[in-house]
XYZ file of C-alpha atoms in Angstrom:
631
model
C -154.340 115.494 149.372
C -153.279 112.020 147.493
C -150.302 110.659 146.931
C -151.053 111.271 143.002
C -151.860 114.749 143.751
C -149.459 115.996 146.264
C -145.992 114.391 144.174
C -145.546 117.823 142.040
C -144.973 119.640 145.386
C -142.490 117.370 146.603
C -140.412 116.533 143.598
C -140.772 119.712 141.587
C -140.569 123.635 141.578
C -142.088 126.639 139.095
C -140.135 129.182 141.075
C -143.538 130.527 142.925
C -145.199 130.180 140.414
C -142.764 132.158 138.021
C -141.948 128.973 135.939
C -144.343 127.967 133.040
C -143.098 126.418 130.137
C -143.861 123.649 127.619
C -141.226 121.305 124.998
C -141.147 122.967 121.507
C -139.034 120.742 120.063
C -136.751 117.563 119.965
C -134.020 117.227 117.091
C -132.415 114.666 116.807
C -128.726 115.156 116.384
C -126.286 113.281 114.256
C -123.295 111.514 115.803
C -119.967 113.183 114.147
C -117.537 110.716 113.315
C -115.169 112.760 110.607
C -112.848 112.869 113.296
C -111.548 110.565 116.081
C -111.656 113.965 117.987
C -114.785 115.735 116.457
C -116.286 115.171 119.935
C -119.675 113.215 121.068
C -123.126 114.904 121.363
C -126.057 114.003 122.573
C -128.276 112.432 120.484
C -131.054 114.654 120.624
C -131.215 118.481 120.995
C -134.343 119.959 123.360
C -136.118 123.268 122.678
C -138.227 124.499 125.562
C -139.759 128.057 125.143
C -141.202 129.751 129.130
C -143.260 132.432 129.294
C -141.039 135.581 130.620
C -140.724 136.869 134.263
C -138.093 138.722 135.114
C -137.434 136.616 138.484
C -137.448 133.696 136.997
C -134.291 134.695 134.672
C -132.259 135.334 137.908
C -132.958 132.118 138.952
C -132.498 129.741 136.144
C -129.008 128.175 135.797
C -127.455 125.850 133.336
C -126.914 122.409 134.752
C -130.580 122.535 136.491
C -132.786 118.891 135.488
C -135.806 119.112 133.922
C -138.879 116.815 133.390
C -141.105 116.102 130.797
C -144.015 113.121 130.376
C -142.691 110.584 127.969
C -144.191 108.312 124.960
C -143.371 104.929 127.671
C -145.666 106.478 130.352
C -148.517 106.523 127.412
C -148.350 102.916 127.206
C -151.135 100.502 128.378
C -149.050 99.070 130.965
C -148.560 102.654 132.716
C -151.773 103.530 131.826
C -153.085 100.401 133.794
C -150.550 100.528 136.629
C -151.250 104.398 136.963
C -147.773 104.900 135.876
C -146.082 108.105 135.339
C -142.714 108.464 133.525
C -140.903 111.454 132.848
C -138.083 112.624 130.590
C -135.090 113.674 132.796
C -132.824 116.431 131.109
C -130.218 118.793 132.055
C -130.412 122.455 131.350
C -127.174 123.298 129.011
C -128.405 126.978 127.910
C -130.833 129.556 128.762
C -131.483 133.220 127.523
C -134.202 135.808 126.893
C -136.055 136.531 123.757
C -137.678 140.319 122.874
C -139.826 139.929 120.154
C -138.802 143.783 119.012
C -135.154 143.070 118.890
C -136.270 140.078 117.265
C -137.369 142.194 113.526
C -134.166 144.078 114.015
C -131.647 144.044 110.998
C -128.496 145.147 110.171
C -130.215 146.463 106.698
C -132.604 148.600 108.606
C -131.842 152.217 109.145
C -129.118 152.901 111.674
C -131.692 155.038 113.697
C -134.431 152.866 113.423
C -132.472 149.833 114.784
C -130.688 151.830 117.720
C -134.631 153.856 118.302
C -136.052 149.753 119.029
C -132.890 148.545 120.859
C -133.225 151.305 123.639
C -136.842 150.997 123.381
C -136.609 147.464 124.568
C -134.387 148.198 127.726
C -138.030 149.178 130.033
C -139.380 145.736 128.574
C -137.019 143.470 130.711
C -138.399 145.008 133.753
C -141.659 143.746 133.686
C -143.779 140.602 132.822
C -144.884 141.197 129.396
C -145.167 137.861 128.180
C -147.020 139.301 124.960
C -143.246 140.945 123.689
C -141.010 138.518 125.772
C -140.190 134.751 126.092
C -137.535 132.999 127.731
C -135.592 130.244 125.455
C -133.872 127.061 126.962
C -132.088 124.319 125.446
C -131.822 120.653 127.449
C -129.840 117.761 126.942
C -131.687 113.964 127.667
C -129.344 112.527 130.596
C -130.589 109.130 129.618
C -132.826 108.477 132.697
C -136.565 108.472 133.283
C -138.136 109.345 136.364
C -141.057 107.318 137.117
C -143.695 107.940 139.727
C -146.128 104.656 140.186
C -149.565 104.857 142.152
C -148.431 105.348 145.643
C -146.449 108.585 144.582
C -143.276 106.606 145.046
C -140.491 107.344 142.583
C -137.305 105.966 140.897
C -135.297 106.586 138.182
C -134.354 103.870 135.015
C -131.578 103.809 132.917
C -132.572 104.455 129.271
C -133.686 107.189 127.138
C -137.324 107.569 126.371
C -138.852 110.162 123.496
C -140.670 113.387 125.586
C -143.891 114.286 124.392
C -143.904 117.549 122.207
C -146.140 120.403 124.022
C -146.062 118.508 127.198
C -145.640 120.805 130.132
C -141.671 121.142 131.592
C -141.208 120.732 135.339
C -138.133 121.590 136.987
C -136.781 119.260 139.119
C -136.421 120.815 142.832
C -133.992 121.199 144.803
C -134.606 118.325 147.766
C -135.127 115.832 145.221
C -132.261 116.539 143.382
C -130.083 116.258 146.748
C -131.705 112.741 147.133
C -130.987 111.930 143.233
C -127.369 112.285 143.378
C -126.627 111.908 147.016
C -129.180 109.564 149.271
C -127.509 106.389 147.100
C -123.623 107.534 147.887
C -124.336 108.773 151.569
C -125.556 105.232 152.403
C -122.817 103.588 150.858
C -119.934 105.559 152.299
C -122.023 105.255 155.779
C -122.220 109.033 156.502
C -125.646 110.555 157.162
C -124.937 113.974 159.407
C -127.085 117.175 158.252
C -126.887 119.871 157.624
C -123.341 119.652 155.696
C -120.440 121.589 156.435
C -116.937 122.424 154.599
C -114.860 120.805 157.564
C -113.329 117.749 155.672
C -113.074 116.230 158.920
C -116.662 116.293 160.022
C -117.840 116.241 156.490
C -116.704 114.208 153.049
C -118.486 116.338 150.823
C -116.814 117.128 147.642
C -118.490 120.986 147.548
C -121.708 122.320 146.721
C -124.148 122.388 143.147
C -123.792 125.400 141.881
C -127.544 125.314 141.175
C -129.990 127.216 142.693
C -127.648 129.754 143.843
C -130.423 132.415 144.692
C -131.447 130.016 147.453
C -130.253 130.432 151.550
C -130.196 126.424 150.799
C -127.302 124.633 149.613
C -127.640 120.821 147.762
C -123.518 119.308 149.089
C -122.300 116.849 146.843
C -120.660 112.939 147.696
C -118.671 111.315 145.713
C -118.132 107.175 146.752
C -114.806 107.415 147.840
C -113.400 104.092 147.818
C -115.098 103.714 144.114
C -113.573 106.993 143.062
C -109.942 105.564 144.209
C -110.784 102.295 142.950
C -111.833 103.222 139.300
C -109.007 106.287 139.232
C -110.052 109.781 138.068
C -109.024 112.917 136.336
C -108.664 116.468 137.171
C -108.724 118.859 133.860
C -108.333 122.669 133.718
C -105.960 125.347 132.459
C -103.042 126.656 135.002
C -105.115 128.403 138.270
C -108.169 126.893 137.480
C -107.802 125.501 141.021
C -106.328 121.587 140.218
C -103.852 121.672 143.618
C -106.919 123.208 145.380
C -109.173 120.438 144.488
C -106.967 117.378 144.651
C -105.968 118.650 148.311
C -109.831 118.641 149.235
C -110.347 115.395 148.215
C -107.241 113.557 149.405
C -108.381 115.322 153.089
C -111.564 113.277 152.525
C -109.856 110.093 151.417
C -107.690 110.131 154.399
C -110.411 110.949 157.144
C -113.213 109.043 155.633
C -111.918 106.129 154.738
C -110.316 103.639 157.330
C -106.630 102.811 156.180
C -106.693 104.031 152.442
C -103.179 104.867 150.981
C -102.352 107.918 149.354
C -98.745 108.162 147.106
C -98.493 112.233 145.258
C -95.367 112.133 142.513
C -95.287 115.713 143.343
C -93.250 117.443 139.997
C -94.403 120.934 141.442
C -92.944 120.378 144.878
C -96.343 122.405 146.344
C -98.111 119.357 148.495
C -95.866 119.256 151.345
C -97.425 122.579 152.071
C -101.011 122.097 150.266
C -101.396 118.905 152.584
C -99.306 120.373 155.955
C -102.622 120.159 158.086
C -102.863 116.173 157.268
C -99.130 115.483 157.364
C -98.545 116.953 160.852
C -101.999 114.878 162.052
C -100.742 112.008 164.765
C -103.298 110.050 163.362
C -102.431 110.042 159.670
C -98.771 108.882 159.437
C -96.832 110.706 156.485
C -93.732 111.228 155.000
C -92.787 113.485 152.477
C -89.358 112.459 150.838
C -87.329 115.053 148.316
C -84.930 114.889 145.578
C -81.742 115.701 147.759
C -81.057 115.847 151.374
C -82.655 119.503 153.238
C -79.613 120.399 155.363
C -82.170 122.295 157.770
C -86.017 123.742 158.595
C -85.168 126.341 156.708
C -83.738 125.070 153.463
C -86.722 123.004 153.371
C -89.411 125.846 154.144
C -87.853 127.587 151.047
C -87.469 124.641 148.718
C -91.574 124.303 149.123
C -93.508 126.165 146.817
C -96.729 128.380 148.459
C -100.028 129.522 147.331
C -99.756 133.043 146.339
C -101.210 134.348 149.950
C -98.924 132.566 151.693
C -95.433 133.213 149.459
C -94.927 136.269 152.504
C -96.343 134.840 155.402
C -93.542 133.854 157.873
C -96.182 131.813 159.710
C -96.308 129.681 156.486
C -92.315 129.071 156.799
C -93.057 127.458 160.454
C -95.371 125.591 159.508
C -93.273 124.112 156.887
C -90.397 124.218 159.572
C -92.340 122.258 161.993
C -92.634 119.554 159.581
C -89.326 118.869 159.233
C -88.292 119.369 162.437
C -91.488 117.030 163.851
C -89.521 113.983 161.043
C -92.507 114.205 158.518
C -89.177 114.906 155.726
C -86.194 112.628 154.207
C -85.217 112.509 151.166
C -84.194 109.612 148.071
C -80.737 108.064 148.358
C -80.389 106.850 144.840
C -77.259 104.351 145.362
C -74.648 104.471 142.464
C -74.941 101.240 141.921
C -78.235 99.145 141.857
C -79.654 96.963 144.827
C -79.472 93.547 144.153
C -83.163 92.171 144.709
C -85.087 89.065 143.801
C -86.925 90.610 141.281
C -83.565 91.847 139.942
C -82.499 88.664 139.752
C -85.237 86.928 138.116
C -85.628 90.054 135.321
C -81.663 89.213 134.938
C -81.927 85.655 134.549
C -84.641 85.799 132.571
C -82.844 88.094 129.720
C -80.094 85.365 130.083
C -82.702 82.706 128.932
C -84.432 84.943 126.652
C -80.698 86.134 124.870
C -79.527 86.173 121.018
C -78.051 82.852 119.996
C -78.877 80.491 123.089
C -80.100 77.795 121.050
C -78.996 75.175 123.088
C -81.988 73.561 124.601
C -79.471 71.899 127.479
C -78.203 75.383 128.301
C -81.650 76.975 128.310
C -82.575 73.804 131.108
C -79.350 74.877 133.197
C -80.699 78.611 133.522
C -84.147 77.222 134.394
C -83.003 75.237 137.318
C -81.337 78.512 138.373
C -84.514 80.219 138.030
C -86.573 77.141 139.891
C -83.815 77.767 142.735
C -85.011 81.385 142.782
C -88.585 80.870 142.884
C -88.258 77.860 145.158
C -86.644 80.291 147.687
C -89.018 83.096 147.881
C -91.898 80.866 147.954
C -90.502 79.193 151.315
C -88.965 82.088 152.546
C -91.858 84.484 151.304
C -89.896 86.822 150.050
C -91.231 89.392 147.572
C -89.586 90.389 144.469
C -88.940 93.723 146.188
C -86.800 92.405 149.177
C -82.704 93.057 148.880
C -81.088 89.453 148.148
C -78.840 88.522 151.662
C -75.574 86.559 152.133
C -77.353 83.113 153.086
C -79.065 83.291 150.059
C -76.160 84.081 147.843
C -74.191 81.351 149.418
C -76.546 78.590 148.258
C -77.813 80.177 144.732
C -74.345 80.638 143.955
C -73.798 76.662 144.371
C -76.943 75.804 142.831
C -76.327 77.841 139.678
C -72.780 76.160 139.152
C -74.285 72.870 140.109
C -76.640 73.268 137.177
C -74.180 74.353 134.536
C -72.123 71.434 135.781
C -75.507 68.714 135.259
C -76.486 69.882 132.098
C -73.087 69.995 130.682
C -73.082 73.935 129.732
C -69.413 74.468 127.907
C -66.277 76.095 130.267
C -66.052 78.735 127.896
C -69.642 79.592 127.457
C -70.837 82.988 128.285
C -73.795 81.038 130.310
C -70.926 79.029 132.142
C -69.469 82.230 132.996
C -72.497 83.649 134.346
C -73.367 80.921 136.721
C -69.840 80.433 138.191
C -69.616 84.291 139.247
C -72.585 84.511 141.074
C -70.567 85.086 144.608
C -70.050 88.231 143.142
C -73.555 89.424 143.389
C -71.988 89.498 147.796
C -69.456 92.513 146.491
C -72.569 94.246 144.530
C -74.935 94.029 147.751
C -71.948 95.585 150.014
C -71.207 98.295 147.494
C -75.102 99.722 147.071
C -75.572 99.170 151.354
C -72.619 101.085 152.041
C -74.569 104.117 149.698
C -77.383 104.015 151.744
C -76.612 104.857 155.276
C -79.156 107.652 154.917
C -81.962 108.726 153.229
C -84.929 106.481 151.921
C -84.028 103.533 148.656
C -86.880 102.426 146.542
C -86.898 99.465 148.563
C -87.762 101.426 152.372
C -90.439 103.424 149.641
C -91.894 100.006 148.750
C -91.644 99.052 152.810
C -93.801 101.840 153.618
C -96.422 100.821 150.636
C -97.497 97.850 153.329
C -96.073 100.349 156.124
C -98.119 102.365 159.141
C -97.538 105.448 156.436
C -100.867 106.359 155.085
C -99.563 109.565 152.933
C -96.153 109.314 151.028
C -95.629 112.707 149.462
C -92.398 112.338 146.457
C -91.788 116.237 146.137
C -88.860 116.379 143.537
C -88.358 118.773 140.528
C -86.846 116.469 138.468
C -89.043 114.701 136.143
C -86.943 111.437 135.193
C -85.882 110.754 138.970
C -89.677 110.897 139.507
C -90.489 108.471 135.947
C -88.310 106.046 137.389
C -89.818 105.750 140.984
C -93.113 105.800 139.002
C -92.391 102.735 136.816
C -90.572 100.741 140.088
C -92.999 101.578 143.175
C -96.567 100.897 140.483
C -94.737 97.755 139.183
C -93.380 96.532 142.109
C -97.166 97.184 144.082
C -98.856 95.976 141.114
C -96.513 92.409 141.742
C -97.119 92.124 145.100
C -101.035 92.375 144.996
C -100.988 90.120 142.397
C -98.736 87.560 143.909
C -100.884 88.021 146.865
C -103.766 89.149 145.376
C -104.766 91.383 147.849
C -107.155 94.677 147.240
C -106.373 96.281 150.480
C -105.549 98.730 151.970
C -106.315 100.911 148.436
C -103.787 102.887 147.450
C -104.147 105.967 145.096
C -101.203 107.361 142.964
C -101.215 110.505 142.145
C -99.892 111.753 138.605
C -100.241 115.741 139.456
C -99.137 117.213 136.142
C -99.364 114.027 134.370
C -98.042 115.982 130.767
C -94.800 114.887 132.406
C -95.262 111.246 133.028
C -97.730 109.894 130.099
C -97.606 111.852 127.050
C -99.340 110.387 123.848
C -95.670 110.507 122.318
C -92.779 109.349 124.049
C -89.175 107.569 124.037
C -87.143 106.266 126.162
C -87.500 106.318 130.051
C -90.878 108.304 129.402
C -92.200 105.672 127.557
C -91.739 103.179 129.836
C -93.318 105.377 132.458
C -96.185 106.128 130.385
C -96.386 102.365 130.198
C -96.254 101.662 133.514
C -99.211 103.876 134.401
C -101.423 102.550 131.566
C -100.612 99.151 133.326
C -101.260 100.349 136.763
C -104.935 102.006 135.159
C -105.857 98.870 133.439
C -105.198 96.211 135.947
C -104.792 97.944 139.218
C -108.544 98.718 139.943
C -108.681 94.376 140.384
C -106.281 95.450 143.293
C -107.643 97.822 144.761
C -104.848 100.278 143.208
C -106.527 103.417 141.683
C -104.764 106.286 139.955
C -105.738 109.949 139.596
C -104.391 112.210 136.890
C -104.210 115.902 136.501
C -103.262 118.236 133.908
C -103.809 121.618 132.483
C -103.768 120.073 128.601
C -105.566 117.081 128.269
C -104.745 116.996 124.351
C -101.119 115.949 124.926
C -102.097 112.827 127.161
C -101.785 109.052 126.529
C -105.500 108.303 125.516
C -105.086 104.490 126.595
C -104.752 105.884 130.122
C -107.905 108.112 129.799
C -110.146 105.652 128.884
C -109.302 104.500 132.773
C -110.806 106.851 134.038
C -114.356 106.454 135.657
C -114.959 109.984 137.151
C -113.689 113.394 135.692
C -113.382 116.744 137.045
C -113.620 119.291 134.476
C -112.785 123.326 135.105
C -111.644 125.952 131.912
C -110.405 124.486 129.163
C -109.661 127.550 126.852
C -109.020 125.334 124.010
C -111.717 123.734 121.832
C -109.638 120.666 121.124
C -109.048 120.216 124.747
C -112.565 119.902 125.371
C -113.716 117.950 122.079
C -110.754 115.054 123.549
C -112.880 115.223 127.115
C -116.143 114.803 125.499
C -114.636 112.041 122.948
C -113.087 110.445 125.905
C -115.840 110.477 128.227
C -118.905 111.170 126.136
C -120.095 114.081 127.438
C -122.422 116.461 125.201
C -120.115 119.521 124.178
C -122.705 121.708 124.514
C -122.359 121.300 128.202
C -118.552 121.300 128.255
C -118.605 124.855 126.875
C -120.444 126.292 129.830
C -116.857 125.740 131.824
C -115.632 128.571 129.859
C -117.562 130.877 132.611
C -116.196 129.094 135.541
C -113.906 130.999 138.310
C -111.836 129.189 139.540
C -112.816 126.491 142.284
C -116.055 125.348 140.061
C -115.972 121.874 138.325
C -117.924 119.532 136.357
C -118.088 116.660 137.390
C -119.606 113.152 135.907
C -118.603 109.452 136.784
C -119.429 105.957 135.647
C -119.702 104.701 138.815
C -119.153 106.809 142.274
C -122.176 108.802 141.962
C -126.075 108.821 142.411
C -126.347 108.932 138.656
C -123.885 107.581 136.166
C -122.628 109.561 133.509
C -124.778 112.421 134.458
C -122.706 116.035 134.169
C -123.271 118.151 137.203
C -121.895 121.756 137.922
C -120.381 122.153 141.776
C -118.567 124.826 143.214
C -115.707 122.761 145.549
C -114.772 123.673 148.792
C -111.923 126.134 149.241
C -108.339 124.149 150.728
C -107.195 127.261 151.432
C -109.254 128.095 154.291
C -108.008 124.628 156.028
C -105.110 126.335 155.601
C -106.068 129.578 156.918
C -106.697 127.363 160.035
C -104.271 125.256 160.367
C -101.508 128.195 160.000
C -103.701 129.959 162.516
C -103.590 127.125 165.191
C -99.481 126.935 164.769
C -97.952 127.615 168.221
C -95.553 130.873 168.771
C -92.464 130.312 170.917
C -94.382 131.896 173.878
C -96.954 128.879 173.664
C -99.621 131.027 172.355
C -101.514 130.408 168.649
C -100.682 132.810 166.530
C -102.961 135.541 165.367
């Protein structure tokens, strides 16, 4: 058998020979802009009508590609190059059609109508293609798969028109595991088969949730230092399975990547426990660091919030026991009084400059030459803008600012005079906030362990604005520091796990400036290798200048229509296929990305792997005071 022959086999499937249909129709549909939030749609709508067998139905799932010839494989090029191109489309609905129930209406006689319903019933049961016909509706994902003489294929970015009546193929299930995976396996360097749910042997994200009827399963990959890199989001209502998820994924980040960084602002105070497995690993140093100090094992077990299976199991207390007992756990000294850094310094001299009424052009050159001093100094000391100012230093800035109020003849009784002759005071400031923090971790030992061995920082606190304000110091102060440097590794990924709380589309105050913050950290960080990933069970209430970050999205139930008309605005994704999350359980996504998968921007359904059952394990392995695991 040829190449030209033999390609069907390999690249597509009729079910046995149960699949056999052709393209009705294409409509083209017409973009919606009444509303920023009316919600994108594809721009054409695909009719495919499939003669009925009863198998077949059982098999067909939304989310499955199809194939149909196109106009651009007609053309004389093709033609002369024995080109083939085909149509590629995803599957967003499928459902039978009786031709009986079809004539029914609800004027006919009450009788009559009930007399053809129950009629119909034996019909589904067999193959009568004369009464029955399977209906299917496909969305163009805006890539052609072409086949050239030698039966090799590849798929181009672009949308071509199908041919109407041409016959649909659907695309199998091998060649759909090379479509969105062979191009991400080689990149993250991991070719093992056949794939397993062990995030430590395997980085696979979960499984399609296509072709369930199958024995086979098609994993999927995600690139994982692209998916850090270009931040992502993680959408569904409350137990859709967000925690589960994220915890999956940050198991893969951590054990298939070499030295990436992972920071959780952890409102819900649940990853300490969701993460325990990784946190007590020798080879992945973490730290999980709460709101106030945990007096004992105990205290902290209980201040840890549980999946619902494990809220009674003892064995989940020592596991959270052994943790703090092992020094995983500390907790944030916040000093009453703020440390005196450089970058504390230069902000405050800086407002000085920058202050009502300093008009005075020979005053404004006396506060730069304080400045100069500044920047002079951490240049040939290299010291970043995070480090804690010292006595040395004091000593000689102190001079230099009065020297330069003394040059540029600032007046005795100026408030800039004033300023510059006190600076020995900043000495009484730096004893006062080091005597507060004896014990415990300060931003600045959070910031150390940014550049540190840790590779998982874990800030479990239930208070939202201690957590805003570590969220606008530790991105700023990393987003400095890789600039200064301009370093992109080791990445680091912050994690905004209920994200309502720290960028809301409306906000004052501290919130704001948080909200700020991680809009900065989105838009600049990725040169940095600093990615962000944000979760939330209401999209709708988001800041949308951080969601047009976002290069991948995970997408479970959203109950609310305007929740999912603000993903597909956001990330222009046909709403047609959003609406098929409404049947999800929980643990099943969909997932699209510009840029970490096989195909960009194409939709796919998965089911992920379960985090619990690492779990399961891990509490399983804990040892009993007699030595032995526990059972």
């Amino acid at each position: 058998m040829s190449n030209r022959e033999d390609y069907r086999e390999k690249l597509f499937t009729d079910f046995d020979g149960a699949f056999e249909g052709r393209l009705a129709r294409v409509v083209p549909v017409a973009a919606n802009y009444t509303s920023e939030w009316a919600g994108s749609a594809a721009r054409y709508d695909c009719r495919i009508k499939i003669k009925y067998n009863r198998e077949l139905m059982a098999q067909l799932e939304e989310g499955m590609l199809v194939a149909v010839k196109n106009f651009r494989g007609q053309s004389k090029r093709s033609t002369r190059e024995k080109i083939e191109r085909f149509t590629v489309m995803v599957i967003s609905k499928v459902w039978p059609q009786h031709y009986g129930l079809g004539g029914v209406s609800d004027s006919h006689y009450y009788p009559l109508q009930m007399e053809i319903i129950e009629q119909s019933v034996p019909d589904w049961g067999t193959d009568d293609q004369a009464t029955m016909m399977v209906q299917m509706t496909a969305v163009p994902i805006n890539y052609d798969l072409v086949i050239n003489a030698k039966g090799e294929i590849e798929f181009r970015k672009g949308f071509s028109y199908p041919l109407v009546g041409e016959q649909v193929q659907v695309i199998n299930m091998q060649t759909v595991d090379s479509i969105y995976n062979s191009k991400v396996k080689k990149s993250i360097g991991f070719d093992k088969t056949p794939s397993v749910a062990d995030p430590k042997k395997d980085p696979r994200v979960g499984i399609l949730r296509m072709f369930m009827e199958s024995e086979e399963q098609v994993p999927v990959y995600v690139d994982l230092h692209k998916l850090i890199r270009y931040h992502f989001g993680v959408f569904s209502f409350t137990g859709g399975g967000k925690s589960n998820l994220l915890s999956n994924l940050f198991r893969r980040i951590l054990y298939h990547t070499k030295d990436s960084k992972i920071v959780i602002f952890d409102i819900s105070c649940e990853y300490p426990f969701l993460l325990s497995d990784v946190i007590s690993d020798p080879k992945i140093p973490s730290k999980v660091i709460l709101e106030e100090e945990a007096t004992s094992a105990d205290q902290f077990a209980r201040s840890i919030v549980k999946p619902r299976d494990f809220e009674d199991d003892d064995k989940a207390n020592n596991v959270l026991k052994d943790l703090y007992n092992d020094g995983h756990v500390t907790y944030y000294n916040q000093p009453l009084t703020q440390i005196p850094t450089f970058g504390s310094l230069l902000e405050e001299i800086r407002d000085l400059k920058t202050g009502q009424g300093l008009d005075k052009p020979h005053y404004i050159q006396a506060i730069e030459e304080a400045e100069s001093f500044v920047v002079d100094w951490m240049e040939k000391e290299g010291k970043p803008a995070s480090d804690v100012l010292d006595d040395p230093f004091i000593t000689q800035f102190a001079a230099a600012a009065k020297k330069a109020v003394e040059t540029f003849n600032v007046h005795s009784s100026s408030g800039v005079y004033a300023w510059a002759t006190t600076r020995d005071s900043l000495k009484r400031s730096l004893a006062r906030a080091q005597k507060a923090t004896t014990k415990g971790v300060t931003v600045s030992d959070m910031l150390k362990m940014l550049s540190g061995k840790e590779r998982l920082i874990c800030l479990s606190m239930a208070d939202p604005d201690t957590l805003r304000e570590l969220v606008v110091k530790l991105t700023s102060a990393a987003l400095k520091y890789r600039k200064r440097k301009f370093e992109i590794k080791p990445q680091i990924l912050f994690v905004f796990d209920e994200a309502q709380e720290f960028i809301p589309s409306k906000a004052s105050g501290l919130t704001e400036r948080c909200s700020y913050a991680v809009e900065r950290l989105l838009r600049q960080g990725r040169k940095y290798g600093l990615g962000g990933a944000i979760a939330t069970q209401r999209i709708a209430y988001l800041n949308t200048n951080v969601l047009q970050q976002l290069h991948t999205f995970f997408v479970g139930t959203l109950p609310r229509p305007y929740d999912r008309t603000v993903v597909s605005s956001s990330f222009q994704i046909d709403i047609g296929i959003l609406d098929k999350t409404l049947e999800f359980p929980p643990g099943s996504w969909l997932l699209s990305s510009y840029i970490a998968m096989g195909l960009d921007n194409v939709p796919l359904f998965l089911t992920a792997d379960n985090s619990e059952d690492e779990l399961k394990k891990h509490v399983a392995s804990l040892k009993t005071p007699s030595g032995k695991a526990s059972t």
